[in-house]
Amino acid sequence: MDLQRRGLEMGGLLLLLLLLSVVDGSPFLLFANRRDVRLVDADGVRGESAIVVSDLEDAAAVDFLYAEGLIFWTDVSEEAIKQTHWNQSSNSLKEALGTGQTVVVSGLDSPDGLACDWLGKKLYWTDSETNRIEVANLDGTSRKVLFWMDLDQPRAIALNPAQRYMYWTDWGEEPRIERAGMDGSNRKVIVNVDIYWPNGLTIDLVEQKLYWADAKLSFIHRANLDGSARETVVEGTLTHPFALTLSEETLYWTDWQTRSIHACNKHSGDKTREILSGIYSPMDIQVLEPYRQPYIQTPCSNNNGGCSHLCLLSPVHPFYSCACPTGVQLKPDGKTCKPGAEQVLLLARRTDLRRISLDLPDFTDIVLQVDDIRHAIAIDYDPVEGYVYWTDDEVRAIRRSNIDGSNAMMLVTTEINHPDGIAVDWVARNLYWTDTGTDRIEVTRLNGTSRKILISENLDEPRAIVLDPVNGFMYWTDWGEHPKIERANLDGTDRLVLLNSSLGWPNGLAIDYAAGKLYWGDAKTDKIEVINVDGSNRQTLLEDKLPHIFGFTLLGDYIYWTDWQRRSIERVHKATAVREIIIDQLPDLMGLKATKVTETYGTNGCAVDNGGCSHLCFWRQQAVSCACPMGMELLSDLQTCVVPEAFLLFTNRDNIRSISLGTNSNDVAIPLTGVKEASALDFDVSERRIYWTDIQAKTISRAYMNGSSVEHVIEFGLDYPEGMAVDWMGRNIYWADTGTNRIEVARLDGLHRQVLVCKDLDNPRSLDNPRSLALDPANGYMYWTEWGGRPRIARAYMDGSTIMTLVDKVGRANGLTIDYVDHRLYWTDLDTCMIESTNMQGLQREIIVDDLPHPFGLTQYRDFIYWTDFNLRSIERAEKRSGLNRTVVLQGQLELMLDILVFHSSRQDGTNECSHNNGNCAHLCLATPAGARCRCASHYTLNPDGRNCSCEY
Ligand SMILES: *[C@@H]1O[C@H](CO)[C@@H](O)[C@H](O)[C@H]1NC(C)=O
Ligand SMILES: *[C@@H]1O[C@H](CO)[C@@H](O)[C@H](O)[C@H]1NC(C)=O
Ligand SMILES: *[C@@H]1O[C@H](CO)[C@@H](O)[C@H](O)[C@H]1NC(C)=O
Ligand SMILES: *[C@@H]1O[C@H](CO)[C@@H](O)[C@H](O)[C@H]1NC(C)=O
Ligand SMILES: *[C@@H]1O[C@H](CO)[C@@H](O)[C@H](O)[C@H]1NC(C)=O
């Protein structure tokens, strides 16, 4: 034997322990040793071994492909099959060092046995966790499950490509040795008596004998390849034989107890000797020599037998069969595979997504290669573009990827709290979801654009959602205090409770379009029930062994569900109620979706040209209804959305809502989080931000108009901040606090806060219950109303100086608003129930509207004033000079509408000295009629330069 035979290709991590001695005629033994794979000279005189690959986790089975210089091994910790090269043509070990280890098959559970088909260039392996035997090309492609039933603890596997058979051992409840064609055909048990722990298995290709080692019964037996003519080879001297191999006349085996490799004569069992001892953990063993892999022509040698994917050898005519990757069916031609699975079950687990083909009976799950799944919950699929959609409540996102996991992307990442249900409208190309955190049902286009809130009221714990695009309905479950199943049009209108009795936690919902039925699974009542889609004819389908249903879906005749407690996926035939387990013993099961991969169902008016809609198209009771994302409004063509020039904003308890100025009411809540009781409201048009005070949380906050980036600007020292205004020129925020009796100012981000006016106990007219606040930064004035002992409207410079009473003899004035064009003040009077106006000096006082039930908030835009009314719960407008042409803008059910304003750039025009570089002030630049003045935050004093600030202490 020359050095060429000894060349070991070593990877980057590989370490060469020693050069083996040269002894002609003795082969190498290749064995797995958990932490490494080694070679040892079969002669064994030196008792030394060389490491092929090191730093492994848990190498168990080994095999090789001599002709290509490849060594394969399984790693049961890494749950993979890996390979390395060894260079057979190198003359020295140094040259033999080459490329390292690569994973060829991943996503295994416990790959205990491995065999390389050196003729067909395939890997066969057993998995004692999934209880499967699989085959794949050497690079792991075209992986296929051959056996998935009646396997208990499959371990060793050996091939005999000449006879086209495979053999394996099973040391489970019914220990045995089985054989089958290498294509999975003709399976047969060949040994099942006098067998307990059949660990090792090898084939004598020359004499056509099967050898195996039994670790419990401590013997090595052999038999003919059909199990007949069984005889003992070694007995009595064995302790715990594990793996077994042979070469020419010699049998080699590893032993767990002696931690050695032993050898003996294969016929007589004598000449027993020890090849290597003191091994860390001897596992599988092979003789690494070409005689173990003789070349023979097979039916697959030529043009892969004409097969598009796998050509597998068969013991029966024509001695091969074509096969397809797991989950894919063979076409009727018997040669080529279909493009992929036609029906799949998509599964969300906590930290991965899986795909199970429903075309074939093995139900093998394949993990989608998607990163950073932390807590996936709901899953749906779009058969048109082939995207899988899912929600993740730890990443707080809605994501999608191709069905193989590629091209993963984030679709919605803001204002996502506990997204529990998701549904694709494959016709209108919209995506719906429920969120039990924000308690909303929302929609976007399938690419995450054009987001709109559909339902935000009277949702407690909305979970499952399903759509019926043909009839224009959505259905959802709510497992809150009053559990129910509801229905609405696809645009969220015409809500209807279908069912609200005898429900607990209706987690899953599925619609049978053909039969017009709605099925649901309840995790509290532990039932699967069904109603007609109109809510009638309630019936129970299943009510036993359903401890905790979570995911729920329907395809064809079957309803599929996941169960948290049973850790299983099951299905039931909807007509016969026959049940079947799809997957067992898989923890962290969440949502699932059974679907056809490319075939769609039904159509509607949104299918062509998005129903003519510029943004969202909803099919609604036989007609298209176009809708706009938040921040846009529909033109009178009822198709086109535009960014409105101006719109109304108003506070409504824990909501801030917007509504168009026109009368085609479409008020929507801005998706803000954490609002408790919004009171005063203003905006900053340059950054498109809204600012509001919260009189329950006692904060002043801001957010973008689209609801994102909510932040508290002022969090401390507030009591009842009921007046607030943005100084858009000086970039300051002013507020009036009825509780602390102060008017304060800070930068828009809350920095450099300072008190401008406060109640002076010696001067009762200083400040008494300030309420509504308005700014005129172009002229340097601020205006406010007071509700104290002597209510008034007052004015001061914007630095708090030069306070004067503008209007006396007034009731509790609110909603103070400046008409910057006509230079007039407007307000509502809560005591006289009127809307009044004066010029900026408090003169030319006029009653604009009187006899109102309970006017409260007020704003002005162009020719109109807009106000809210507490009693009518409405928003109304009227011509600002005459009070005529009154029109209801919002005929409300909305309570507690406190403040209202018009969002439009014309209300924040102009500049003053503070607009540029903050008037060169370090802290605050405050406008006054006598010019801008620098001011400092509390506890700072202005330096003599009139600009900078120093700490007082
Ligand atoms: C294998 O060894 C031969 C002879 O030493 C050398 O020419 C060749 O480059 C080596 N191959 C690799 C992949 O290292
Ligand atoms: C999203 O989809 C809509 C409609 O299909 C399309 O008009 C829009 O350009 C898409 N936007 C992005 C960012 O892909
Ligand atoms: C249940 O639904 C019925 C009929 O829709 C309705 O009258 C009843 O008020 C509902 N009960 C609850 C608790 O919502
Ligand atoms: C909301 O608006 C801000 C500023 O206009 C922008 O930066 C942000 O991306 C928007 N967020 C969403 C979800 O549209
Ligand atoms: C008010 O209504 C009258 C009559 O309908 C109309 O002529 C007038 O233009 C309206 N005024 C405004 C400001 O819209």
PDB file of N, CA, C and O in Angstrom, residues 93-119:
ATOM      1  N   LEU A  93       1.162  13.670   2.747  1.00  0.00           N
ATOM      2  CA  LEU A  93       0.022  14.098   3.547  1.00  0.00           C
ATOM      3  C   LEU A  93      -0.157  15.603   3.497  1.00  0.00           C
ATOM      4  O   LEU A  93      -1.253  16.121   3.581  1.00  0.00           O
ATOM      5  N   LYS A  94       0.952  16.306   3.340  1.00  0.00           N
ATOM      6  CA  LYS A  94       0.882  17.760   3.297  1.00  0.00           C
ATOM      7  C   LYS A  94       0.031  18.207   2.113  1.00  0.00           C
ATOM      8  O   LYS A  94      -0.849  19.059   2.226  1.00  0.00           O
ATOM      9  N   GLU A  95       0.300  17.592   0.930  1.00  0.00           N
ATOM     10  CA  GLU A  95      -0.467  17.941  -0.256  1.00  0.00           C
ATOM     11  C   GLU A  95      -1.918  17.510  -0.122  1.00  0.00           C
ATOM     12  O   GLU A  95      -2.802  18.074  -0.745  1.00  0.00           O
ATOM     13  N   ALA A  96      -2.116  16.486   0.655  1.00  0.00           N
ATOM     14  CA  ALA A  96      -3.467  15.953   0.771  1.00  0.00           C
ATOM     15  C   ALA A  96      -4.395  16.889   1.532  1.00  0.00           C
ATOM     16  O   ALA A  96      -5.598  16.789   1.425  1.00  0.00           O
ATOM     17  N   LEU A  97      -3.848  17.822   2.314  1.00  0.00           N
ATOM     18  CA  LEU A  97      -4.700  18.746   3.056  1.00  0.00           C
ATOM     19  C   LEU A  97      -5.510  19.556   2.069  1.00  0.00           C
ATOM     20  O   LEU A  97      -4.963  20.166   1.159  1.00  0.00           O
ATOM     21  N   GLY A  98      -6.812  19.581   2.207  1.00  0.00           N
ATOM     22  CA  GLY A  98      -7.635  20.266   1.210  1.00  0.00           C
ATOM     23  C   GLY A  98      -8.823  20.946   1.830  1.00  0.00           C
ATOM     24  O   GLY A  98      -8.741  21.472   2.932  1.00  0.00           O
ATOM     25  N   THR A  99      -9.908  20.936   1.096  1.00  0.00           N
ATOM     26  CA  THR A  99     -11.097  21.631   1.566  1.00  0.00           C
ATOM     27  C   THR A  99     -11.693  20.916   2.775  1.00  0.00           C
ATOM     28  O   THR A  99     -11.538  19.714   2.950  1.00  0.00           O
ATOM     29  N   GLY A 100     -12.419  21.657   3.556  1.00  0.00           N
ATOM     30  CA  GLY A 100     -12.918  21.133   4.820  1.00  0.00           C
ATOM     31  C   GLY A 100     -14.274  20.479   4.703  1.00  0.00           C
ATOM     32  O   GLY A 100     -14.572  19.834   3.721  1.00  0.00           O
ATOM     33  N   GLN A 101     -15.090  20.668   5.721  1.00  0.00           N
ATOM     34  CA  GLN A 101     -16.353  19.951   5.785  1.00  0.00           C
ATOM     35  C   GLN A 101     -17.502  20.804   5.250  1.00  0.00           C
ATOM     36  O   GLN A 101     -17.557  21.994   5.509  1.00  0.00           O
ATOM     37  N   THR A 102     -18.391  20.172   4.524  1.00  0.00           N
ATOM     38  CA  THR A 102     -19.593  20.858   4.077  1.00  0.00           C
ATOM     39  C   THR A 102     -20.815  20.034   4.462  1.00  0.00           C
ATOM     40  O   THR A 102     -20.758  18.798   4.493  1.00  0.00           O
ATOM     41  N   VAL A 103     -21.894  20.761   4.738  1.00  0.00           N
ATOM     42  CA  VAL A 103     -23.152  20.092   5.064  1.00  0.00           C
ATOM     43  C   VAL A 103     -23.832  19.720   3.749  1.00  0.00           C
ATOM     44  O   VAL A 103     -23.973  20.561   2.868  1.00  0.00           O
ATOM     45  N   VAL A 104     -24.202  18.458   3.593  1.00  0.00           N
ATOM     46  CA  VAL A 104     -24.920  18.093   2.373  1.00  0.00           C
ATOM     47  C   VAL A 104     -26.417  17.917   2.629  1.00  0.00           C
ATOM     48  O   VAL A 104     -27.225  18.180   1.748  1.00  0.00           O
ATOM     49  N   VAL A 105     -26.782  17.481   3.824  1.00  0.00           N
ATOM     50  CA  VAL A 105     -28.208  17.380   4.152  1.00  0.00           C
ATOM     51  C   VAL A 105     -28.381  17.987   5.537  1.00  0.00           C
ATOM     52  O   VAL A 105     -27.633  17.663   6.457  1.00  0.00           O
ATOM     53  N   SER A 106     -29.346  18.885   5.676  1.00  0.00           N
ATOM     54  CA  SER A 106     -29.579  19.468   6.998  1.00  0.00           C
ATOM     55  C   SER A 106     -31.028  19.240   7.401  1.00  0.00           C
ATOM     56  O   SER A 106     -31.809  18.678   6.637  1.00  0.00           O
ATOM     57  N   GLY A 107     -31.363  19.703   8.582  1.00  0.00           N
ATOM     58  CA  GLY A 107     -32.747  19.580   9.046  1.00  0.00           C
ATOM     59  C   GLY A 107     -33.142  18.156   9.375  1.00  0.00           C
ATOM     60  O   GLY A 107     -34.286  17.757   9.185  1.00  0.00           O
ATOM     61  N   LEU A 108     -32.197  17.368   9.884  1.00  0.00           N
ATOM     62  CA  LEU A 108     -32.522  16.005  10.304  1.00  0.00           C
ATOM     63  C   LEU A 108     -32.786  16.014  11.795  1.00  0.00           C
ATOM     64  O   LEU A 108     -32.558  17.017  12.463  1.00  0.00           O
ATOM     65  N   ASP A 109     -33.233  14.909  12.327  1.00  0.00           N
ATOM     66  CA  ASP A 109     -33.450  14.852  13.769  1.00  0.00           C
ATOM     67  C   ASP A 109     -32.399  14.000  14.447  1.00  0.00           C
ATOM     68  O   ASP A 109     -31.633  14.467  15.256  1.00  0.00           O
ATOM     69  N   SER A 110     -32.379  12.727  14.093  1.00  0.00           N
ATOM     70  CA  SER A 110     -31.403  11.837  14.711  1.00  0.00           C
ATOM     71  C   SER A 110     -30.917  10.832  13.672  1.00  0.00           C
ATOM     72  O   SER A 110     -31.328   9.673  13.668  1.00  0.00           O
ATOM     73  N   PRO A 111     -30.036  11.279  12.760  1.00  0.00           N
ATOM     74  CA  PRO A 111     -29.582  10.402  11.672  1.00  0.00           C
ATOM     75  C   PRO A 111     -28.581   9.379  12.194  1.00  0.00           C
ATOM     76  O   PRO A 111     -27.391   9.633  12.227  1.00  0.00           O
ATOM     77  N   ASP A 112     -29.077   8.210  12.551  1.00  0.00           N
ATOM     78  CA  ASP A 112     -28.223   7.209  13.197  1.00  0.00           C
ATOM     79  C   ASP A 112     -27.478   6.330  12.206  1.00  0.00           C
ATOM     80  O   ASP A 112     -26.420   5.799  12.531  1.00  0.00           O
ATOM     81  N   GLY A 113     -28.080   6.114  11.027  1.00  0.00           N
ATOM     82  CA  GLY A 113     -27.428   5.212  10.070  1.00  0.00           C
ATOM     83  C   GLY A 113     -27.265   5.895   8.736  1.00  0.00           C
ATOM     84  O   GLY A 113     -28.071   6.750   8.354  1.00  0.00           O
ATOM     85  N   LEU A 114     -26.172   5.511   8.011  1.00  0.00           N
ATOM     86  CA  LEU A 114     -25.868   6.168   6.739  1.00  0.00           C
ATOM     87  C   LEU A 114     -25.257   5.150   5.798  1.00  0.00           C
ATOM     88  O   LEU A 114     -24.436   4.315   6.211  1.00  0.00           O
ATOM     89  N   ALA A 115     -25.658   5.204   4.514  1.00  0.00           N
ATOM     90  CA  ALA A 115     -25.026   4.339   3.519  1.00  0.00           C
ATOM     91  C   ALA A 115     -24.963   5.080   2.204  1.00  0.00           C
ATOM     92  O   ALA A 115     -25.917   5.738   1.803  1.00  0.00           O
ATOM     93  N   CYS A 116     -23.805   4.965   1.541  1.00  0.00           N
ATOM     94  CA  CYS A 116     -23.629   5.626   0.250  1.00  0.00           C
ATOM     95  C   CYS A 116     -23.826   4.594  -0.861  1.00  0.00           C
ATOM     96  O   CYS A 116     -23.191   3.536  -0.854  1.00  0.00           O
ATOM     97  N   ASP A 117     -24.728   4.913  -1.782  1.00  0.00           N
ATOM     98  CA  ASP A 117     -24.907   4.087  -2.979  1.00  0.00           C
ATOM     99  C   ASP A 117     -23.861   4.563  -3.985  1.00  0.00           C
ATOM    100  O   ASP A 117     -24.036   5.590  -4.627  1.00  0.00           O
ATOM    101  N   TRP A 118     -22.769   3.778  -4.092  1.00  0.00           N
ATOM    102  CA  TRP A 118     -21.644   4.242  -4.908  1.00  0.00           C
ATOM    103  C   TRP A 118     -21.929   4.155  -6.409  1.00  0.00           C
ATOM    104  O   TRP A 118     -21.268   4.809  -7.189  1.00  0.00           O
ATOM    105  N   LEU A 119     -22.944   3.380  -6.792  1.00  0.00           N
ATOM    106  CA  LEU A 119     -23.289   3.281  -8.215  1.00  0.00           C
ATOM    107  C   LEU A 119     -24.268   4.384  -8.598  1.00  0.00           C
ATOM    108  O   LEU A 119     -24.061   5.099  -9.569  1.00  0.00           O
TER     109      LEU A 119
END
